[in-house]
Amino acid sequence: MTVADSSELLQERTQSSLGTAAARNLASTTKSAPQMQEITSRWLLRSLPWVETKGGTYRVNRRLSYTVGDGHIQFVQNGALVQVIPRELGELATLRGYDNDEVLVELAGRCVQRDFRAGEVLVERGDPADRVHMIAHGRIAQISVGKYGDEVSIATLADGDRFGENALVDGEAGWDYTATAETPGTLLTLSRADFAGVAETAPDLRAHVEGLNHRSRQRQNHHGEAEIAMSAGHTGEYELPTAFVDYELRPREYELSVAQTVLRVHTRVADLYNGPHNQTEEQLRLTIEALRERQEHELINNREFGLLYNADFKQRIQTHSGPPTPDDLDELLCRRRGTKFLFAHPKTIAAIGREFNARGLYPDHVDVGGQQVPAWRGVPILPCNKIPISKENTSSILAMRTGEDNQGVIGLRQTGLPEEYEPGLSVRFMGINEQAIISYLVTTYYSAAILVPDALGVLENVQIARRRD
């Protein structure tokens, strides 16, 4: 007999009561409902005002605007060689709306690559401006001189931005600021001489530029909208100006997107294993939770209607030094009236706390839906883990005004669906197949709309990694 056998025999002889392992076979255990790690707070879905969208489409009508050339430029890279995509030159104000591919290819071929190092001065204030600079990669600070002779920061530019557009057609243009590289990077330049050389052989390009000059003389307000003529402070029988409000001829339309899945439950499970929890209901509950998580992800990241991709480029700003400082948040807030919420990844919120604490500042807390959340200037900072973090440990912070009455950001959905289970979400029975499996089609329809450009702002390239002291 081995030592193990003798040990087991001794245990059998000394045991005087029923063991717990055997007793559990007769016991009725206390069970939790099925748990799921994917569930988050989903503050975005809870915060957006949802607008009923009959017909599946929401049209945003706006006043006619003459604003042109406000997009980011994209590039292609082949090793160390960087080239601008010809069609992307249409993002320049001078070329917006121009679609002659042959001429755009010729202009792209005239662009000259320039690699720069950190600290390098790219343009000097007061020098003549004779070319446009398009940033393929890197960060560039624009510095000017203030009223009292001190240096002031004008803007911080990054990938896809450009400066000096007016130099292409204005022979007397000059630099109003000094542009200094904050990081190493690459940019492409297109000179006025090269642009004029191409225009000499392309009559349609010359006609486009002349038409642009005519449109630029149209009176506009500071938002780029057609001005409404009016008079104020006059006396006597003054002849009043006439006016009308013009609208965009092709307004943006948002179609409801869809998230769907087919839930399958075996009839044997549904019939025999429903105590104490209903298996079909639990399966459906977790499926809907996953569907709502995907819905929030799409509202942030979808290229057609997602907030990150549809924020107006003029409402995108860069951090001044990388981490999210109080000055950065103030600049984000000052670009719109009535900011209702700030959304950031939880790691970004932690970075905000570190930067504030390092300056001896401690954000207030406000009540949102019965919960205390951090706030800056009275605007709650809500977590949203659907905002992506890049491999360089950078992320974005969203600032938004919400609601139709406030010309803000709204969520779109349609209620009253057949077999609706929740507002805007339906669960439709699809039948039982020959394997005795029940199928349910779970569907939700949704989208988001930005009613006016300044309803949504984005602080980009926010550094969230902890800095070494």
Short mmCIF file of C-alpha atoms in Angstrom, two decimals:
data_model
loop_
_atom_site.label_atom_id
_atom_site.label_comp_id
_atom_site.label_asym_id
_atom_site.label_seq_id
_atom_site.Cartn_x
_atom_site.Cartn_y
_atom_site.Cartn_z
CA MET A 1 0.00 0.00 0.00
CA THR A 2 1.34 3.41 -0.98
CA VAL A 3 1.51 6.44 1.30
CA ALA A 4 -1.34 8.13 -0.68
CA ASP A 5 -3.61 5.10 -0.33
CA SER A 6 -3.01 4.94 3.41
CA SER A 7 -3.78 8.69 3.71
CA GLU A 8 -7.12 8.30 1.88
CA LEU A 9 -8.03 5.29 4.01
CA LEU A 10 -7.25 7.23 7.18
CA GLN A 11 -9.47 10.15 5.99
CA GLU A 12 -12.40 7.76 5.32
CA ARG A 13 -12.09 6.31 8.80
CA THR A 14 -11.86 9.68 10.58
CA GLN A 15 -14.68 11.57 8.64
CA SER A 16 -17.73 11.87 10.88
CA SER A 17 -20.09 14.08 8.81
CA LEU A 18 -21.19 14.80 5.23
CA GLY A 19 -18.60 16.68 3.18
CA THR A 20 -19.40 20.03 1.53
CA ALA A 21 -18.55 18.74 -1.95
CA ALA A 22 -21.20 16.04 -1.70
CA ALA A 23 -23.71 18.28 0.07
CA ARG A 24 -23.70 20.82 -2.84
CA ASN A 25 -25.22 18.16 -5.09
CA LEU A 26 -28.46 18.42 -3.09
CA ALA A 27 -28.35 22.10 -2.32
CA SER A 28 -30.12 24.90 -4.22
CA THR A 29 -27.40 27.51 -4.76
CA THR A 30 -27.94 31.25 -4.75
CA LYS A 31 -27.13 32.55 -8.21
CA SER A 32 -26.44 35.94 -9.71
CA ALA A 33 -27.79 37.08 -13.02
CA PRO A 34 -25.22 36.67 -15.82
CA GLN A 35 -22.53 39.36 -15.56
CA MET A 36 -20.79 41.18 -18.41
CA GLN A 37 -17.54 43.20 -18.34
CA GLU A 38 -18.34 45.09 -21.57
CA ILE A 39 -21.06 47.21 -19.93
CA THR A 40 -19.99 50.82 -19.34
CA SER A 41 -21.76 53.92 -18.05
CA ARG A 42 -22.55 55.05 -21.63
CA TRP A 43 -22.75 58.72 -20.67
CA LEU A 44 -22.96 59.82 -24.30
CA LEU A 45 -26.17 57.87 -24.94
CA ARG A 46 -27.62 59.18 -21.69
CA SER A 47 -26.65 62.81 -22.34
CA LEU A 48 -27.72 63.29 -25.95
CA PRO A 49 -31.27 64.59 -26.49
CA TRP A 50 -32.91 62.13 -28.88
CA VAL A 51 -34.98 63.52 -31.74
CA GLU A 52 -37.71 61.54 -33.45
CA THR A 53 -36.67 60.91 -37.06
CA LYS A 54 -39.64 59.87 -39.16
CA GLY A 55 -38.80 58.65 -42.64
CA GLY A 56 -35.34 57.58 -41.46
CA THR A 57 -33.65 60.84 -42.56
CA TYR A 58 -32.92 64.13 -40.78
CA ARG A 59 -32.07 67.20 -42.86
CA VAL A 60 -30.06 70.05 -41.36
CA ASN A 61 -30.99 73.34 -43.07
CA ARG A 62 -28.55 76.21 -42.61
CA ARG A 63 -27.98 79.72 -43.88
CA LEU A 64 -25.89 79.93 -47.00
CA SER A 65 -22.21 80.10 -46.11
CA TYR A 66 -19.28 81.17 -48.27
CA THR A 67 -16.71 79.50 -46.04
CA VAL A 68 -14.29 77.47 -48.16
CA GLY A 69 -11.13 75.45 -47.70
CA ASP A 70 -11.46 74.44 -44.06
CA GLY A 71 -10.58 70.73 -44.25
CA HIS A 72 -7.50 68.69 -43.41
CA ILE A 73 -5.11 67.57 -46.16
CA GLN A 74 -4.07 63.94 -46.49
CA PHE A 75 -0.78 62.58 -47.77
CA VAL A 76 0.74 59.29 -48.93
CA GLN A 77 4.13 58.05 -47.78
CA ASN A 78 6.53 55.83 -49.68
CA GLY A 79 9.54 55.33 -47.45
CA ALA A 80 11.00 58.76 -46.77
CA LEU A 81 9.09 60.29 -49.71
CA VAL A 82 5.86 62.12 -48.85
CA GLN A 83 3.38 63.26 -51.49
CA VAL A 84 0.08 65.07 -51.27
CA ILE A 85 -2.98 63.33 -52.70
CA PRO A 86 -3.94 65.52 -55.69
CA ARG A 87 -7.65 65.62 -54.81
CA GLU A 88 -6.73 66.76 -51.31
CA LEU A 89 -5.46 70.05 -52.75
CA GLY A 90 -9.13 70.91 -53.07
CA GLU A 91 -9.06 71.57 -49.31
CA LEU A 92 -7.06 74.73 -49.98
CA ALA A 93 -9.29 77.81 -50.07
CA THR A 94 -7.98 78.75 -53.52
CA LEU A 95 -8.81 75.32 -54.99
CA ARG A 96 -12.03 74.44 -53.14
CA GLY A 97 -14.57 73.17 -55.66
CA TYR A 98 -12.00 72.81 -58.48
CA ASP A 99 -12.14 69.27 -59.89
CA ASN A 100 -9.84 69.06 -62.92
CA ASP A 101 -7.83 65.99 -61.95
CA GLU A 102 -5.09 66.55 -64.53
CA VAL A 103 -4.35 70.05 -63.23
CA LEU A 104 -4.49 68.87 -59.60
CA VAL A 105 -1.99 66.12 -60.42
CA GLU A 106 0.28 68.73 -62.00
CA LEU A 107 0.03 70.97 -58.94
CA ALA A 108 0.73 68.02 -56.61
CA GLY A 109 3.84 67.26 -58.64
CA ARG A 110 5.08 70.83 -58.06
CA CYS A 111 4.94 70.45 -54.27
CA VAL A 112 8.35 70.31 -52.61
CA GLN A 113 9.05 68.19 -49.54
CA ARG A 114 10.78 69.79 -46.55
CA ASP A 115 11.84 67.89 -43.44
CA PHE A 116 12.26 70.01 -40.34
CA ARG A 117 13.70 69.51 -36.86
CA ALA A 118 12.41 70.59 -33.48
CA GLY A 119 13.08 74.26 -32.81
CA GLU A 120 13.58 75.16 -36.48
CA VAL A 121 12.06 78.46 -37.61
CA LEU A 122 10.04 77.75 -40.74
CA VAL A 123 8.84 81.30 -41.55
CA GLU A 124 9.79 84.62 -39.97
CA ARG A 125 7.33 87.35 -39.06
CA GLY A 126 7.54 90.28 -41.49
CA ASP A 127 9.09 88.29 -44.36
CA PRO A 128 7.28 88.10 -47.73
CA ALA A 129 5.01 85.07 -48.12
CA ASP A 130 5.36 83.33 -51.46
CA ARG A 131 4.21 79.76 -50.79
CA VAL A 132 1.70 77.63 -48.90
CA HIS A 133 2.96 75.11 -46.33
CA MET A 134 1.07 71.81 -45.85
CA ILE A 135 1.96 69.79 -42.76
CA ALA A 136 2.27 66.04 -43.35
CA HIS A 137 3.53 65.27 -39.84
CA GLY A 138 4.63 67.22 -36.79
CA ARG A 139 3.56 70.15 -34.62
CA ILE A 140 4.18 73.80 -35.49
CA ALA A 141 3.56 76.81 -33.24
CA GLN A 142 2.60 80.20 -34.66
CA ILE A 143 3.99 83.06 -32.54
CA SER A 144 3.35 86.77 -33.03
CA VAL A 145 3.96 90.00 -31.11
CA GLY A 146 1.27 91.36 -28.82
CA LYS A 147 0.14 94.92 -28.29
CA TYR A 148 2.75 95.49 -25.59
CA GLY A 149 5.66 93.90 -27.42
CA ASP A 150 5.51 90.49 -25.76
CA GLU A 151 5.29 87.20 -27.64
CA VAL A 152 1.81 85.70 -27.96
CA SER A 153 0.75 82.28 -29.24
CA ILE A 154 -1.55 82.44 -32.27
CA ALA A 155 -2.19 78.75 -32.93
CA THR A 156 -0.69 75.28 -32.80
CA LEU A 157 -0.87 73.31 -36.05
CA ALA A 158 -0.45 69.58 -36.62
CA ASP A 159 -0.90 66.81 -39.22
CA GLY A 160 -3.14 67.87 -42.11
CA ASP A 161 -3.09 71.60 -41.30
CA ARG A 162 -1.59 74.28 -43.54
CA PHE A 163 -0.67 77.94 -43.46
CA GLY A 164 0.04 80.67 -46.01
CA GLU A 165 -2.81 79.90 -48.43
CA ASN A 166 -3.30 83.51 -49.46
CA ALA A 167 0.28 83.58 -50.75
CA LEU A 168 -0.76 81.61 -53.84
CA VAL A 169 -2.73 84.51 -55.33
CA ASP A 170 -1.62 87.58 -53.34
CA GLY A 171 1.67 88.95 -54.57
CA GLU A 172 1.92 91.33 -51.61
CA ALA A 173 1.26 88.75 -48.88
CA GLY A 174 3.52 88.69 -45.84
CA TRP A 175 3.92 86.58 -42.73
CA ASP A 176 2.06 87.99 -39.71
CA TYR A 177 3.67 85.47 -37.37
CA THR A 178 6.74 83.31 -36.87
CA ALA A 179 6.20 79.56 -37.37
CA THR A 180 8.48 77.37 -35.25
CA ALA A 181 8.59 73.57 -35.21
CA GLU A 182 7.83 72.05 -31.82
CA THR A 183 8.65 68.51 -33.00
CA PRO A 184 10.51 67.00 -35.95
CA GLY A 185 8.32 66.52 -38.99
CA THR A 186 7.67 66.93 -42.68
CA LEU A 187 5.76 69.47 -44.74
CA LEU A 188 5.18 70.12 -48.43
CA THR A 189 5.31 73.58 -50.00
CA LEU A 190 3.71 74.92 -53.17
CA SER A 191 5.13 78.24 -54.38
CA ARG A 192 3.21 81.08 -55.98
CA ALA A 193 5.48 80.85 -59.04
CA ASP A 194 4.68 77.15 -59.57
CA PHE A 195 0.97 77.78 -59.07
CA ALA A 196 1.03 80.63 -61.60
CA GLY A 197 2.97 78.46 -64.04
CA VAL A 198 0.30 75.78 -63.97
CA ALA A 199 -2.49 78.37 -64.18
CA GLU A 200 -0.99 79.80 -67.38
CA THR A 201 -1.66 76.51 -69.19
CA ALA A 202 -5.04 75.79 -67.52
CA PRO A 203 -7.76 78.34 -68.49
CA ASP A 204 -10.32 76.68 -66.22
CA LEU A 205 -8.01 77.15 -63.22
CA ARG A 206 -7.65 80.86 -64.02
CA ALA A 207 -11.45 81.16 -64.34
CA HIS A 208 -11.88 79.36 -60.99
CA VAL A 209 -9.51 81.77 -59.24
CA GLU A 210 -11.28 84.79 -60.75
CA GLY A 211 -14.64 83.45 -59.60
CA LEU A 212 -13.16 82.90 -56.14
CA ASN A 213 -12.06 86.53 -56.02
CA HIS A 214 -15.60 87.59 -56.92
CA ARG A 215 -17.12 85.40 -54.20
CA SER A 216 -14.65 86.71 -51.63
CA ARG A 217 -16.04 90.21 -52.21
CA GLN A 218 -19.50 89.09 -51.10
CA ARG A 219 -20.32 90.57 -47.70
CA GLN A 220 -20.18 87.98 -44.93
CA ASN A 221 -20.52 87.83 -41.17
CA HIS A 222 -17.68 86.45 -39.05
CA HIS A 223 -19.11 82.94 -39.42
CA GLY A 224 -18.81 83.10 -43.22
CA GLU A 225 -22.59 83.31 -43.71
CA ALA A 226 -24.15 85.67 -46.26
CA GLU A 227 -24.69 88.96 -44.48
CA ILE A 228 -28.23 90.29 -43.89
CA ALA A 229 -28.13 93.98 -44.84
CA MET A 230 -29.66 96.33 -42.29
CA SER A 231 -29.38 99.86 -40.96
CA ALA A 232 -29.34 101.13 -37.38
CA GLY A 233 -29.11 104.54 -35.74
CA HIS A 234 -30.48 106.46 -38.70
CA THR A 235 -32.87 109.40 -38.51
CA GLY A 236 -35.39 110.94 -40.86
CA GLU A 237 -36.61 109.35 -44.06
CA TYR A 238 -33.59 107.17 -44.50
CA GLU A 239 -33.74 104.65 -47.36
CA LEU A 240 -33.56 101.23 -45.72
CA PRO A 241 -31.48 98.45 -47.30
CA THR A 242 -33.29 95.38 -48.57
CA ALA A 243 -32.34 91.88 -47.51
CA PHE A 244 -33.30 88.23 -47.51
CA VAL A 245 -31.91 85.16 -45.77
CA ASP A 246 -30.40 82.72 -48.23
CA TYR A 247 -30.21 78.99 -47.49
CA GLU A 248 -27.83 76.23 -48.49
CA LEU A 249 -28.98 74.60 -51.70
CA ARG A 250 -27.67 71.15 -50.73
CA PRO A 251 -28.22 70.75 -46.98
CA ARG A 252 -26.66 67.85 -45.11
CA GLU A 253 -28.93 64.86 -44.58
CA TYR A 254 -28.35 62.21 -41.92
CA GLU A 255 -29.80 58.75 -42.56
CA LEU A 256 -30.40 56.47 -39.60
CA SER A 257 -27.72 53.84 -39.27
CA VAL A 258 -28.40 50.35 -37.96
CA ALA A 259 -26.87 47.83 -35.58
CA GLN A 260 -28.30 44.31 -35.71
CA THR A 261 -27.70 40.79 -34.54
CA VAL A 262 -29.61 37.50 -34.51
CA LEU A 263 -30.03 36.02 -31.05
CA ARG A 264 -30.44 32.24 -30.98
CA VAL A 265 -31.80 30.23 -28.04
CA HIS A 266 -32.38 26.46 -28.06
CA THR A 267 -35.94 25.50 -27.15
CA ARG A 268 -34.66 22.97 -24.62
CA VAL A 269 -32.84 25.72 -22.75
CA ALA A 270 -35.87 28.02 -22.92
CA ASP A 271 -38.22 25.24 -21.72
CA LEU A 272 -36.24 23.50 -18.98
CA TYR A 273 -33.71 25.92 -17.53
CA ASN A 274 -35.71 29.00 -16.63
CA GLY A 275 -35.39 28.96 -12.86
CA PRO A 276 -34.57 31.11 -11.07
CA HIS A 277 -33.57 33.24 -14.12
CA ASN A 278 -35.41 33.32 -17.43
CA GLN A 279 -32.78 32.23 -19.94
CA THR A 280 -34.32 34.02 -22.91
CA GLU A 281 -34.64 37.28 -21.02
CA GLU A 282 -31.06 37.10 -19.76
CA GLN A 283 -29.74 36.31 -23.23
CA LEU A 284 -31.71 39.24 -24.60
CA ARG A 285 -30.58 41.61 -21.83
CA LEU A 286 -26.88 40.96 -22.46
CA THR A 287 -27.36 41.16 -26.24
CA ILE A 288 -29.02 44.57 -25.91
CA GLU A 289 -26.22 45.76 -23.63
CA ALA A 290 -23.65 44.82 -26.28
CA LEU A 291 -25.75 46.46 -28.98
CA ARG A 292 -25.93 49.72 -27.01
CA GLU A 293 -22.16 49.65 -26.48
CA ARG A 294 -21.69 49.32 -30.24
CA GLN A 295 -24.18 52.14 -30.82
CA GLU A 296 -22.16 54.51 -28.64
CA HIS A 297 -18.94 53.44 -30.38
CA GLU A 298 -20.46 54.25 -33.77
CA LEU A 299 -21.72 57.65 -32.58
CA ILE A 300 -18.10 58.53 -31.79
CA ASN A 301 -16.11 56.74 -34.51
CA ASN A 302 -18.32 56.18 -37.57
CA ARG A 303 -16.85 58.03 -40.57
CA GLU A 304 -20.26 59.00 -41.95
CA PHE A 305 -21.83 60.54 -38.84
CA GLY A 306 -19.45 59.91 -35.92
CA LEU A 307 -18.66 62.99 -33.85
CA LEU A 308 -14.87 62.66 -34.12
CA TYR A 309 -14.95 62.58 -37.91
CA ASN A 310 -17.71 65.15 -38.44
CA ALA A 311 -16.49 67.92 -36.15
CA ASP A 312 -15.82 71.04 -38.19
CA PHE A 313 -12.10 71.48 -38.84
CA LYS A 314 -12.24 75.05 -37.58
CA GLN A 315 -13.46 73.66 -34.27
CA ARG A 316 -10.47 71.35 -33.88
CA ILE A 317 -7.60 72.70 -31.82
CA GLN A 318 -4.25 71.37 -30.66
CA THR A 319 -2.83 71.33 -27.14
CA HIS A 320 -0.10 73.88 -26.54
CA SER A 321 2.35 71.49 -24.89
CA GLY A 322 0.84 68.01 -25.15
CA PRO A 323 -0.87 67.27 -21.81
CA PRO A 324 -4.38 68.63 -21.18
CA THR A 325 -3.83 71.87 -19.26
CA PRO A 326 -6.46 74.29 -17.90
CA ASP A 327 -5.49 76.72 -20.67
CA ASP A 328 -6.29 74.08 -23.30
CA LEU A 329 -9.71 73.40 -21.80
CA ASP A 330 -10.41 77.13 -21.60
CA GLU A 331 -9.56 77.54 -25.29
CA LEU A 332 -11.86 74.63 -26.12
CA LEU A 333 -14.71 76.12 -24.11
CA CYS A 334 -14.36 79.66 -25.46
CA ARG A 335 -15.04 78.53 -29.04
CA ARG A 336 -18.73 77.92 -28.42
CA ARG A 337 -21.52 79.27 -26.32
CA GLY A 338 -23.29 77.16 -23.75
CA THR A 339 -21.03 74.10 -23.74
CA LYS A 340 -23.06 71.43 -22.00
CA PHE A 341 -20.63 68.52 -21.66
CA LEU A 342 -16.98 67.55 -22.04
CA PHE A 343 -16.33 63.92 -23.00
CA ALA A 344 -12.96 62.21 -22.59
CA HIS A 345 -11.50 58.74 -22.19
CA PRO A 346 -11.10 57.81 -18.50
CA LYS A 347 -7.31 57.83 -18.95
CA THR A 348 -7.57 61.34 -20.37
CA ILE A 349 -9.61 62.44 -17.35
CA ALA A 350 -6.84 61.06 -15.15
CA ALA A 351 -4.31 63.11 -17.14
CA ILE A 352 -6.48 66.22 -16.68
CA GLY A 353 -6.45 65.61 -12.93
CA ARG A 354 -2.65 65.28 -12.87
CA GLU A 355 -2.14 68.52 -14.79
CA PHE A 356 -4.60 70.40 -12.60
CA ASN A 357 -3.09 69.07 -9.37
CA ALA A 358 0.41 69.99 -10.55
CA ARG A 359 -0.81 73.60 -10.76
CA GLY A 360 -2.56 73.51 -7.41
CA LEU A 361 -6.01 73.41 -9.01
CA TYR A 362 -8.78 71.05 -8.01
CA PRO A 363 -11.79 70.82 -10.35
CA ASP A 364 -15.23 71.24 -8.88
CA HIS A 365 -17.83 68.49 -8.95
CA VAL A 366 -21.35 68.86 -10.28
CA ASP A 367 -24.42 66.66 -10.11
CA VAL A 368 -25.34 64.88 -13.34
CA GLY A 369 -28.21 62.43 -13.13
CA GLY A 370 -27.73 61.97 -9.40
CA GLN A 371 -23.98 61.34 -9.66
CA GLN A 372 -21.12 63.66 -8.75
CA VAL A 373 -18.71 64.09 -11.68
CA PRO A 374 -15.65 66.37 -12.10
CA ALA A 375 -16.21 69.67 -13.90
CA TRP A 376 -14.26 72.62 -15.24
CA ARG A 377 -15.87 76.07 -15.35
CA GLY A 378 -19.10 74.35 -14.36
CA VAL A 379 -19.04 72.02 -17.39
CA PRO A 380 -19.11 68.32 -16.41
CA ILE A 381 -16.29 66.10 -17.68
CA LEU A 382 -17.88 62.74 -18.49
CA PRO A 383 -16.02 59.49 -19.26
CA CYS A 384 -16.37 57.79 -22.65
CA ASN A 385 -14.07 54.86 -23.30
CA LYS A 386 -15.15 54.79 -26.97
CA ILE A 387 -12.89 57.78 -27.70
CA PRO A 388 -9.78 56.08 -29.11
CA ILE A 389 -6.25 56.25 -27.74
CA SER A 390 -3.49 56.20 -30.36
CA LYS A 391 -0.35 54.09 -30.16
CA GLU A 392 1.49 57.30 -29.26
CA ASN A 393 -0.71 57.57 -26.12
CA THR A 394 -2.69 60.53 -27.39
CA SER A 395 -6.44 60.97 -27.36
CA SER A 396 -9.13 63.64 -27.87
CA ILE A 397 -11.51 65.66 -25.71
CA LEU A 398 -14.97 66.54 -27.06
CA ALA A 399 -16.88 69.66 -26.04
CA MET A 400 -20.48 69.92 -27.12
CA ARG A 401 -23.62 71.97 -26.86
CA THR A 402 -26.73 69.80 -27.10
CA GLY A 403 -30.34 70.12 -28.16
CA GLU A 404 -32.34 71.35 -31.16
CA ASP A 405 -33.36 74.59 -29.45
CA ASN A 406 -29.70 75.39 -28.73
CA GLN A 407 -28.52 74.51 -32.26
CA GLY A 408 -26.39 71.79 -30.73
CA VAL A 409 -25.62 68.10 -31.14
CA ILE A 410 -28.59 65.74 -31.16
CA GLY A 411 -29.13 62.01 -31.34
CA LEU A 412 -31.47 60.63 -33.99
CA ARG A 413 -33.76 57.64 -33.66
CA GLN A 414 -37.20 56.42 -34.66
CA THR A 415 -39.66 55.01 -32.16
CA GLY A 416 -42.81 53.01 -32.72
CA LEU A 417 -40.96 50.20 -34.51
CA PRO A 418 -42.71 46.86 -35.02
CA GLU A 419 -42.22 44.69 -31.91
CA GLU A 420 -40.36 47.54 -30.18
CA TYR A 421 -38.63 46.42 -26.98
CA GLU A 422 -37.02 49.75 -25.99
CA PRO A 423 -37.28 53.18 -27.64
CA GLY A 424 -35.64 52.79 -31.04
CA LEU A 425 -34.85 49.10 -30.50
CA SER A 426 -36.94 46.13 -31.66
CA VAL A 427 -36.83 42.40 -30.99
CA ARG A 428 -38.56 40.43 -33.73
CA PHE A 429 -39.32 36.72 -33.60
CA MET A 430 -37.83 34.99 -36.66
CA GLY A 431 -39.11 31.45 -36.09
CA ILE A 432 -37.80 28.04 -35.00
CA ASN A 433 -35.58 26.03 -37.32
CA GLU A 434 -35.31 22.24 -37.75
CA GLN A 435 -32.69 22.06 -34.99
CA ALA A 436 -35.27 23.47 -32.52
CA ILE A 437 -33.41 26.79 -32.23
CA ILE A 438 -35.42 29.97 -31.71
CA SER A 439 -34.13 33.09 -33.52
CA TYR A 440 -34.77 36.72 -32.64
CA LEU A 441 -33.69 39.69 -34.77
CA VAL A 442 -32.45 42.47 -32.46
CA THR A 443 -32.22 45.86 -34.20
CA THR A 444 -31.56 49.47 -33.23
CA TYR A 445 -31.59 52.50 -35.54
CA TYR A 446 -29.65 55.64 -34.65
CA SER A 447 -27.46 58.50 -35.83
CA ALA A 448 -26.23 61.90 -34.62
CA ALA A 449 -26.41 65.36 -36.18
CA ILE A 450 -24.37 68.52 -35.60
CA LEU A 451 -26.78 71.37 -36.27
CA VAL A 452 -24.21 74.17 -36.59
CA PRO A 453 -20.41 73.82 -36.77
CA ASP A 454 -19.63 75.38 -33.38
CA ALA A 455 -21.91 72.93 -31.56
CA LEU A 456 -19.00 70.48 -31.31
CA GLY A 457 -15.32 71.09 -30.65
CA VAL A 458 -12.38 68.69 -30.35
CA LEU A 459 -9.09 69.10 -28.50
CA GLU A 460 -6.80 66.80 -30.47
CA ASN A 461 -3.50 65.02 -29.79
CA VAL A 462 -3.89 65.17 -26.02
CA GLN A 463 -0.90 63.47 -24.39
CA ILE A 464 -2.12 61.16 -21.65
CA ALA A 465 1.07 59.29 -20.73
CA ARG A 466 2.58 60.19 -17.38
CA ARG A 467 5.65 62.39 -17.76
CA ARG A 468 8.86 61.45 -15.98
CA ASP A 469 9.99 63.97 -13.38
#
